[in-house]
Amino acid sequence: MVASDSFAEFLREQLAPLGRITMRRMFGKTGVFCDAFMLGMVRDDVLYLRVDDDNREAFKEAASFPPLDYEKKGSSIDLAFWRAPERLFDDSDEFVAWARLALAAARRVAVKRERSTSRRNKPRSGSSSRRRS
């Protein structure tokens, strides 16, 4: 289930210090974006923040909650989004601090994807497109 209008508005207000916050429905959930980087997802009005190897230690407390995942062909796939602890909603400064960590992870993920895509699209050396003299 996607984010309710009131929860989406709450997130926009709380995350405004980070930049331009937008929401987009995707896969039955709501993606939370800051300046085009997906820092979070919402399912049933529960916020999950982006986690990667660089910020996982800071998010250790969030690991006590089940991560956001989905089932595909009988196996569970981790989406690398961990549930934000409820206490963050009582402290806007701490909430924004955690969101900054998630945004940094989202940027790193985007860079990795870009590198991966550019490597796949790069012509191989010795390809037939090169002319020999």
PDB file of N, CA, C and O in Angstrom, residues 65-130:
ATOM      1  N   PHE A  65      14.372  -3.968  12.964  1.00  0.00           N
ATOM      2  CA  PHE A  65      13.087  -4.087  12.280  1.00  0.00           C
ATOM      3  C   PHE A  65      13.301  -4.857  10.979  1.00  0.00           C
ATOM      4  O   PHE A  65      14.389  -4.807  10.396  1.00  0.00           O
ATOM      5  N   PRO A  66      12.287  -5.528  10.490  1.00  0.00           N
ATOM      6  CA  PRO A  66      12.458  -6.225   9.210  1.00  0.00           C
ATOM      7  C   PRO A  66      12.726  -5.217   8.084  1.00  0.00           C
ATOM      8  O   PRO A  66      12.107  -4.158   8.031  1.00  0.00           O
ATOM      9  N   PRO A  67      13.665  -5.544   7.173  1.00  0.00           N
ATOM     10  CA  PRO A  67      13.922  -4.642   6.040  1.00  0.00           C
ATOM     11  C   PRO A  67      12.783  -4.725   5.031  1.00  0.00           C
ATOM     12  O   PRO A  67      11.970  -5.655   5.077  1.00  0.00           O
ATOM     13  N   LEU A  68      12.748  -3.775   4.150  1.00  0.00           N
ATOM     14  CA  LEU A  68      11.761  -3.790   3.074  1.00  0.00           C
ATOM     15  C   LEU A  68      12.261  -4.782   2.032  1.00  0.00           C
ATOM     16  O   LEU A  68      13.404  -4.688   1.569  1.00  0.00           O
ATOM     17  N   ASP A  69      11.436  -5.745   1.696  1.00  0.00           N
ATOM     18  CA  ASP A  69      11.829  -6.725   0.690  1.00  0.00           C
ATOM     19  C   ASP A  69      10.595  -7.142  -0.104  1.00  0.00           C
ATOM     20  O   ASP A  69       9.500  -6.664   0.150  1.00  0.00           O
ATOM     21  N   TYR A  70      10.813  -8.005  -1.070  1.00  0.00           N
ATOM     22  CA  TYR A  70       9.682  -8.551  -1.805  1.00  0.00           C
ATOM     23  C   TYR A  70      10.007  -9.973  -2.221  1.00  0.00           C
ATOM     24  O   TYR A  70      11.158 -10.383  -2.267  1.00  0.00           O
ATOM     25  N   GLU A  71       8.956 -10.715  -2.486  1.00  0.00           N
ATOM     26  CA  GLU A  71       9.101 -12.114  -2.880  1.00  0.00           C
ATOM     27  C   GLU A  71       9.138 -12.213  -4.401  1.00  0.00           C
ATOM     28  O   GLU A  71       8.355 -11.583  -5.095  1.00  0.00           O
ATOM     29  N   LYS A  72      10.094 -13.004  -4.885  1.00  0.00           N
ATOM     30  CA  LYS A  72      10.192 -13.244  -6.325  1.00  0.00           C
ATOM     31  C   LYS A  72      10.620 -14.688  -6.524  1.00  0.00           C
ATOM     32  O   LYS A  72      11.668 -15.100  -6.014  1.00  0.00           O
ATOM     33  N   LYS A  73       9.794 -15.432  -7.208  1.00  0.00           N
ATOM     34  CA  LYS A  73      10.073 -16.837  -7.505  1.00  0.00           C
ATOM     35  C   LYS A  73      10.425 -17.623  -6.247  1.00  0.00           C
ATOM     36  O   LYS A  73      11.395 -18.372  -6.203  1.00  0.00           O
ATOM     37  N   GLY A  74       9.667 -17.375  -5.186  1.00  0.00           N
ATOM     38  CA  GLY A  74       9.836 -18.129  -3.959  1.00  0.00           C
ATOM     39  C   GLY A  74      10.965 -17.701  -3.050  1.00  0.00           C
ATOM     40  O   GLY A  74      11.192 -18.310  -2.012  1.00  0.00           O
ATOM     41  N   SER A  75      11.700 -16.647  -3.403  1.00  0.00           N
ATOM     42  CA  SER A  75      12.758 -16.189  -2.508  1.00  0.00           C
ATOM     43  C   SER A  75      12.557 -14.708  -2.186  1.00  0.00           C
ATOM     44  O   SER A  75      11.943 -13.970  -2.944  1.00  0.00           O
ATOM     45  N   SER A  76      13.093 -14.303  -1.038  1.00  0.00           N
ATOM     46  CA  SER A  76      12.951 -12.929  -0.573  1.00  0.00           C
ATOM     47  C   SER A  76      14.141 -12.097  -1.059  1.00  0.00           C
ATOM     48  O   SER A  76      15.293 -12.506  -0.891  1.00  0.00           O
ATOM     49  N   ILE A  77      13.853 -10.953  -1.642  1.00  0.00           N
ATOM     50  CA  ILE A  77      14.894 -10.061  -2.147  1.00  0.00           C
ATOM     51  C   ILE A  77      14.926  -8.803  -1.294  1.00  0.00           C
ATOM     52  O   ILE A  77      13.923  -8.107  -1.155  1.00  0.00           O
ATOM     53  N   ASP A  78      16.092  -8.530  -0.694  1.00  0.00           N
ATOM     54  CA  ASP A  78      16.288  -7.352   0.157  1.00  0.00           C
ATOM     55  C   ASP A  78      16.442  -6.130  -0.739  1.00  0.00           C
ATOM     56  O   ASP A  78      17.291  -6.098  -1.622  1.00  0.00           O
ATOM     57  N   LEU A  79      15.657  -5.107  -0.504  1.00  0.00           N
ATOM     58  CA  LEU A  79      15.697  -3.893  -1.310  1.00  0.00           C
ATOM     59  C   LEU A  79      16.655  -2.844  -0.763  1.00  0.00           C
ATOM     60  O   LEU A  79      16.755  -1.761  -1.312  1.00  0.00           O
ATOM     61  N   ALA A  80      17.370  -3.140   0.325  1.00  0.00           N
ATOM     62  CA  ALA A  80      18.330  -2.221   0.943  1.00  0.00           C
ATOM     63  C   ALA A  80      17.661  -0.959   1.501  1.00  0.00           C
ATOM     64  O   ALA A  80      18.205   0.133   1.436  1.00  0.00           O
ATOM     65  N   PHE A  81      16.470  -1.132   2.042  1.00  0.00           N
ATOM     66  CA  PHE A  81      15.760  -0.072   2.752  1.00  0.00           C
ATOM     67  C   PHE A  81      15.390  -0.639   4.114  1.00  0.00           C
ATOM     68  O   PHE A  81      14.755  -1.684   4.199  1.00  0.00           O
ATOM     69  N   TRP A  82      15.806   0.059   5.180  1.00  0.00           N
ATOM     70  CA  TRP A  82      15.513  -0.388   6.532  1.00  0.00           C
ATOM     71  C   TRP A  82      14.526   0.572   7.181  1.00  0.00           C
ATOM     72  O   TRP A  82      14.575   1.788   6.954  1.00  0.00           O
ATOM     73  N   ARG A  83      13.680   0.003   7.988  1.00  0.00           N
ATOM     74  CA  ARG A  83      12.627   0.779   8.659  1.00  0.00           C
ATOM     75  C   ARG A  83      13.222   1.821   9.593  1.00  0.00           C
ATOM     76  O   ARG A  83      14.103   1.527  10.409  1.00  0.00           O
ATOM     77  N   ALA A  84      12.744   3.035   9.458  1.00  0.00           N
ATOM     78  CA  ALA A  84      13.181   4.122  10.347  1.00  0.00           C
ATOM     79  C   ALA A  84      12.582   3.893  11.731  1.00  0.00           C
ATOM     80  O   ALA A  84      11.383   3.644  11.855  1.00  0.00           O
ATOM     81  N   PRO A  85      13.390   3.969  12.783  1.00  0.00           N
ATOM     82  CA  PRO A  85      12.855   3.816  14.139  1.00  0.00           C
ATOM     83  C   PRO A  85      11.800   4.885  14.447  1.00  0.00           C
ATOM     84  O   PRO A  85      11.929   6.037  14.037  1.00  0.00           O
ATOM     85  N   GLU A  86      10.782   4.483  15.167  1.00  0.00           N
ATOM     86  CA  GLU A  86       9.668   5.379  15.509  1.00  0.00           C
ATOM     87  C   GLU A  86      10.128   6.630  16.245  1.00  0.00           C
ATOM     88  O   GLU A  86       9.569   7.703  16.071  1.00  0.00           O
ATOM     89  N   ARG A  87      11.165   6.534  17.070  1.00  0.00           N
ATOM     90  CA  ARG A  87      11.608   7.672  17.865  1.00  0.00           C
ATOM     91  C   ARG A  87      12.050   8.847  17.002  1.00  0.00           C
ATOM     92  O   ARG A  87      12.042   9.984  17.457  1.00  0.00           O
ATOM     93  N   LEU A  88      12.429   8.588  15.756  1.00  0.00           N
ATOM     94  CA  LEU A  88      12.874   9.678  14.880  1.00  0.00           C
ATOM     95  C   LEU A  88      11.761  10.679  14.608  1.00  0.00           C
ATOM     96  O   LEU A  88      12.023  11.856  14.366  1.00  0.00           O
ATOM     97  N   PHE A  89      10.521  10.219  14.648  1.00  0.00           N
ATOM     98  CA  PHE A  89       9.398  11.091  14.338  1.00  0.00           C
ATOM     99  C   PHE A  89       9.109  12.089  15.452  1.00  0.00           C
ATOM    100  O   PHE A  89       8.337  13.019  15.275  1.00  0.00           O
ATOM    101  N   ASP A  90       9.772  11.908  16.600  1.00  0.00           N
ATOM    102  CA  ASP A  90       9.631  12.835  17.720  1.00  0.00           C
ATOM    103  C   ASP A  90      10.753  13.865  17.781  1.00  0.00           C
ATOM    104  O   ASP A  90      10.724  14.762  18.611  1.00  0.00           O
ATOM    105  N   ASP A  91      11.763  13.715  16.925  1.00  0.00           N
ATOM    106  CA  ASP A  91      12.921  14.611  16.946  1.00  0.00           C
ATOM    107  C   ASP A  91      13.300  14.956  15.512  1.00  0.00           C
ATOM    108  O   ASP A  91      13.991  14.183  14.834  1.00  0.00           O
ATOM    109  N   SER A  92      12.832  16.103  15.055  1.00  0.00           N
ATOM    110  CA  SER A  92      13.028  16.449  13.643  1.00  0.00           C
ATOM    111  C   SER A  92      14.498  16.572  13.251  1.00  0.00           C
ATOM    112  O   SER A  92      14.875  16.224  12.130  1.00  0.00           O
ATOM    113  N   ASP A  93      15.346  17.033  14.164  1.00  0.00           N
ATOM    114  CA  ASP A  93      16.777  17.140  13.843  1.00  0.00           C
ATOM    115  C   ASP A  93      17.400  15.764  13.618  1.00  0.00           C
ATOM    116  O   ASP A  93      18.169  15.558  12.673  1.00  0.00           O
ATOM    117  N   GLU A  94      17.079  14.822  14.493  1.00  0.00           N
ATOM    118  CA  GLU A  94      17.612  13.472  14.331  1.00  0.00           C
ATOM    119  C   GLU A  94      17.022  12.801  13.090  1.00  0.00           C
ATOM    120  O   GLU A  94      17.705  12.077  12.367  1.00  0.00           O
ATOM    121  N   PHE A  95      15.756  13.066  12.829  1.00  0.00           N
ATOM    122  CA  PHE A  95      15.091  12.524  11.637  1.00  0.00           C
ATOM    123  C   PHE A  95      15.835  12.982  10.377  1.00  0.00           C
ATOM    124  O   PHE A  95      16.158  12.182   9.507  1.00  0.00           O
ATOM    125  N   VAL A  96      16.141  14.261  10.297  1.00  0.00           N
ATOM    126  CA  VAL A  96      16.850  14.806   9.140  1.00  0.00           C
ATOM    127  C   VAL A  96      18.272  14.240   9.069  1.00  0.00           C
ATOM    128  O   VAL A  96      18.779  13.948   7.980  1.00  0.00           O
ATOM    129  N   ALA A  97      18.916  14.040  10.214  1.00  0.00           N
ATOM    130  CA  ALA A  97      20.267  13.470  10.221  1.00  0.00           C
ATOM    131  C   ALA A  97      20.264  12.059   9.619  1.00  0.00           C
ATOM    132  O   ALA A  97      21.123  11.719   8.798  1.00  0.00           O
ATOM    133  N   TRP A  98      19.300  11.236  10.012  1.00  0.00           N
ATOM    134  CA  TRP A  98      19.200   9.890   9.444  1.00  0.00           C
ATOM    135  C   TRP A  98      18.874   9.973   7.953  1.00  0.00           C
ATOM    136  O   TRP A  98      19.409   9.205   7.150  1.00  0.00           O
ATOM    137  N   ALA A  99      18.007  10.906   7.587  1.00  0.00           N
ATOM    138  CA  ALA A  99      17.643  11.059   6.171  1.00  0.00           C
ATOM    139  C   ALA A  99      18.854  11.487   5.342  1.00  0.00           C
ATOM    140  O   ALA A  99      19.017  11.055   4.198  1.00  0.00           O
ATOM    141  N   ARG A 100      19.728  12.314   5.912  1.00  0.00           N
ATOM    142  CA  ARG A 100      20.967  12.706   5.203  1.00  0.00           C
ATOM    143  C   ARG A 100      21.854  11.486   4.927  1.00  0.00           C
ATOM    144  O   ARG A 100      22.436  11.365   3.859  1.00  0.00           O
ATOM    145  N   LEU A 101      21.942  10.583   5.905  1.00  0.00           N
ATOM    146  CA  LEU A 101      22.715   9.355   5.702  1.00  0.00           C
ATOM    147  C   LEU A 101      22.104   8.505   4.582  1.00  0.00           C
ATOM    148  O   LEU A 101      22.817   7.934   3.752  1.00  0.00           O
ATOM    149  N   ALA A 102      20.777   8.437   4.576  1.00  0.00           N
ATOM    150  CA  ALA A 102      20.089   7.673   3.531  1.00  0.00           C
ATOM    151  C   ALA A 102      20.272   8.331   2.163  1.00  0.00           C
ATOM    152  O   ALA A 102      20.456   7.645   1.150  1.00  0.00           O
ATOM    153  N   LEU A 103      20.233   9.655   2.122  1.00  0.00           N
ATOM    154  CA  LEU A 103      20.434  10.378   0.866  1.00  0.00           C
ATOM    155  C   LEU A 103      21.849  10.155   0.335  1.00  0.00           C
ATOM    156  O   LEU A 103      22.060   9.955  -0.864  1.00  0.00           O
ATOM    157  N   ALA A 104      22.833  10.170   1.222  1.00  0.00           N
ATOM    158  CA  ALA A 104      24.216   9.908   0.799  1.00  0.00           C
ATOM    159  C   ALA A 104      24.326   8.504   0.215  1.00  0.00           C
ATOM    160  O   ALA A 104      24.987   8.295  -0.812  1.00  0.00           O
ATOM    161  N   ALA A 105      23.661   7.538   0.829  1.00  0.00           N
ATOM    162  CA  ALA A 105      23.655   6.169   0.296  1.00  0.00           C
ATOM    163  C   ALA A 105      22.980   6.122  -1.068  1.00  0.00           C
ATOM    164  O   ALA A 105      23.453   5.444  -1.981  1.00  0.00           O
ATOM    165  N   ALA A 106      21.884   6.853  -1.214  1.00  0.00           N
ATOM    166  CA  ALA A 106      21.174   6.886  -2.501  1.00  0.00           C
ATOM    167  C   ALA A 106      22.065   7.457  -3.603  1.00  0.00           C
ATOM    168  O   ALA A 106      22.061   6.961  -4.734  1.00  0.00           O
ATOM    169  N   ARG A 107      22.842   8.459  -3.268  1.00  0.00           N
ATOM    170  CA  ARG A 107      23.771   9.032  -4.256  1.00  0.00           C
ATOM    171  C   ARG A 107      24.859   8.028  -4.629  1.00  0.00           C
ATOM    172  O   ARG A 107      25.227   7.902  -5.789  1.00  0.00           O
ATOM    173  N   ARG A 108      25.384   7.310  -3.643  1.00  0.00           N
ATOM    174  CA  ARG A 108      26.412   6.295  -3.926  1.00  0.00           C
ATOM    175  C   ARG A 108      25.849   5.190  -4.807  1.00  0.00           C
ATOM    176  O   ARG A 108      26.506   4.727  -5.738  1.00  0.00           O
ATOM    177  N   VAL A 109      24.629   4.765  -4.524  1.00  0.00           N
ATOM    178  CA  VAL A 109      23.989   3.728  -5.336  1.00  0.00           C
ATOM    179  C   VAL A 109      23.830   4.216  -6.775  1.00  0.00           C
ATOM    180  O   VAL A 109      24.092   3.481  -7.722  1.00  0.00           O
ATOM    181  N   ALA A 110      23.432   5.469  -6.949  1.00  0.00           N
ATOM    182  CA  ALA A 110      23.265   6.024  -8.295  1.00  0.00           C
ATOM    183  C   ALA A 110      24.591   6.049  -9.055  1.00  0.00           C
ATOM    184  O   ALA A 110      24.641   5.735 -10.244  1.00  0.00           O
ATOM    185  N   VAL A 111      25.670   6.403  -8.373  1.00  0.00           N
ATOM    186  CA  VAL A 111      26.990   6.433  -9.012  1.00  0.00           C
ATOM    187  C   VAL A 111      27.399   5.027  -9.437  1.00  0.00           C
ATOM    188  O   VAL A 111      27.888   4.820 -10.543  1.00  0.00           O
ATOM    189  N   LYS A 112      27.186   4.043  -8.560  1.00  0.00           N
ATOM    190  CA  LYS A 112      27.528   2.659  -8.896  1.00  0.00           C
ATOM    191  C   LYS A 112      26.732   2.173 -10.100  1.00  0.00           C
ATOM    192  O   LYS A 112      27.266   1.508 -10.979  1.00  0.00           O
ATOM    193  N   ARG A 113      25.447   2.503 -10.142  1.00  0.00           N
ATOM    194  CA  ARG A 113      24.611   2.092 -11.276  1.00  0.00           C
ATOM    195  C   ARG A 113      25.092   2.747 -12.560  1.00  0.00           C
ATOM    196  O   ARG A 113      25.116   2.124 -13.611  1.00  0.00           O
ATOM    197  N   GLU A 114      25.443   4.018 -12.471  1.00  0.00           N
ATOM    198  CA  GLU A 114      25.924   4.743 -13.644  1.00  0.00           C
ATOM    199  C   GLU A 114      27.208   4.108 -14.175  1.00  0.00           C
ATOM    200  O   GLU A 114      27.359   3.905 -15.370  1.00  0.00           O
ATOM    201  N   ARG A 115      28.130   3.784 -13.278  1.00  0.00           N
ATOM    202  CA  ARG A 115      29.386   3.131 -13.689  1.00  0.00           C
ATOM    203  C   ARG A 115      29.103   1.782 -14.330  1.00  0.00           C
ATOM    204  O   ARG A 115      29.687   1.429 -15.338  1.00  0.00           O
ATOM    205  N   SER A 116      28.221   1.031 -13.725  1.00  0.00           N
ATOM    206  CA  SER A 116      27.881  -0.292 -14.226  1.00  0.00           C
ATOM    207  C   SER A 116      27.258  -0.202 -15.619  1.00  0.00           C
ATOM    208  O   SER A 116      27.597  -0.957 -16.520  1.00  0.00           O
ATOM    209  N   THR A 117      26.372   0.744 -15.805  1.00  0.00           N
ATOM    210  CA  THR A 117      25.719   0.932 -17.104  1.00  0.00           C
ATOM    211  C   THR A 117      26.727   1.380 -18.145  1.00  0.00           C
ATOM    212  O   THR A 117      26.717   0.886 -19.273  1.00  0.00           O
ATOM    213  N   SER A 118      27.612   2.300 -17.790  1.00  0.00           N
ATOM    214  CA  SER A 118      28.579   2.790 -18.775  1.00  0.00           C
ATOM    215  C   SER A 118      29.552   1.685 -19.168  1.00  0.00           C
ATOM    216  O   SER A 118      29.973   1.609 -20.313  1.00  0.00           O
ATOM    217  N   ARG A 119      29.893   0.789 -18.244  1.00  0.00           N
ATOM    218  CA  ARG A 119      30.771  -0.339 -18.578  1.00  0.00           C
ATOM    219  C   ARG A 119      30.084  -1.294 -19.538  1.00  0.00           C
ATOM    220  O   ARG A 119      30.702  -1.814 -20.454  1.00  0.00           O
ATOM    221  N   ARG A 120      28.801  -1.542 -19.328  1.00  0.00           N
ATOM    222  CA  ARG A 120      28.063  -2.453 -20.205  1.00  0.00           C
ATOM    223  C   ARG A 120      27.904  -1.880 -21.601  1.00  0.00           C
ATOM    224  O   ARG A 120      27.878  -2.620 -22.572  1.00  0.00           O
ATOM    225  N   ASN A 121      27.789  -0.569 -21.702  1.00  0.00           N
ATOM    226  CA  ASN A 121      27.575   0.072 -23.002  1.00  0.00           C
ATOM    227  C   ASN A 121      28.875   0.418 -23.717  1.00  0.00           C
ATOM    228  O   ASN A 121      28.843   0.865 -24.854  1.00  0.00           O
ATOM    229  N   LYS A 122      29.990   0.248 -23.057  1.00  0.00           N
ATOM    230  CA  LYS A 122      31.285   0.599 -23.625  1.00  0.00           C
ATOM    231  C   LYS A 122      31.692  -0.448 -24.662  1.00  0.00           C
ATOM    232  O   LYS A 122      31.632  -1.643 -24.394  1.00  0.00           O
ATOM    233  N   PRO A 123      32.115  -0.011 -25.872  1.00  0.00           N
ATOM    234  CA  PRO A 123      32.527  -0.993 -26.877  1.00  0.00           C
ATOM    235  C   PRO A 123      33.796  -1.709 -26.422  1.00  0.00           C
ATOM    236  O   PRO A 123      34.675  -1.122 -25.791  1.00  0.00           O
ATOM    237  N   ARG A 124      33.850  -2.980 -26.714  1.00  0.00           N
ATOM    238  CA  ARG A 124      35.024  -3.769 -26.353  1.00  0.00           C
ATOM    239  C   ARG A 124      36.171  -3.457 -27.293  1.00  0.00           C
ATOM    240  O   ARG A 124      35.968  -3.176 -28.461  1.00  0.00           O
ATOM    241  N   SER A 125      37.378  -3.545 -26.762  1.00  0.00           N
ATOM    242  CA  SER A 125      38.541  -3.325 -27.626  1.00  0.00           C
ATOM    243  C   SER A 125      38.601  -4.469 -28.632  1.00  0.00           C
ATOM    244  O   SER A 125      38.268  -5.608 -28.332  1.00  0.00           O
ATOM    245  N   GLY A 126      39.012  -4.123 -29.840  1.00  0.00           N
ATOM    246  CA  GLY A 126      39.084  -5.114 -30.896  1.00  0.00           C
ATOM    247  C   GLY A 126      37.751  -5.403 -31.544  1.00  0.00           C
ATOM    248  O   GLY A 126      37.598  -6.377 -32.263  1.00  0.00           O
ATOM    249  N   SER A 127      36.733  -4.569 -31.260  1.00  0.00           N
ATOM    250  CA  SER A 127      35.423  -4.811 -31.856  1.00  0.00           C
ATOM    251  C   SER A 127      35.464  -4.486 -33.329  1.00  0.00           C
ATOM    252  O   SER A 127      36.335  -3.791 -33.829  1.00  0.00           O
ATOM    253  N   SER A 128      34.507  -4.991 -34.038  1.00  0.00           N
ATOM    254  CA  SER A 128      34.480  -4.818 -35.491  1.00  0.00           C
ATOM    255  C   SER A 128      34.212  -3.380 -35.900  1.00  0.00           C
ATOM    256  O   SER A 128      34.364  -3.040 -37.063  1.00  0.00           O
ATOM    257  N   SER A 129      33.844  -2.528 -34.956  1.00  0.00           N
ATOM    258  CA  SER A 129      33.572  -1.128 -35.304  1.00  0.00           C
ATOM    259  C   SER A 129      34.849  -0.334 -35.507  1.00  0.00           C
ATOM    260  O   SER A 129      34.812   0.776 -36.004  1.00  0.00           O
ATOM    261  N   ARG A 130      35.988  -0.907 -35.085  1.00  0.00           N
ATOM    262  CA  ARG A 130      37.260  -0.214 -35.282  1.00  0.00           C
ATOM    263  C   ARG A 130      37.830  -0.559 -36.634  1.00  0.00           C
ATOM    264  O   ARG A 130      37.865  -1.698 -37.043  1.00  0.00           O
TER     265      ARG A 130
END
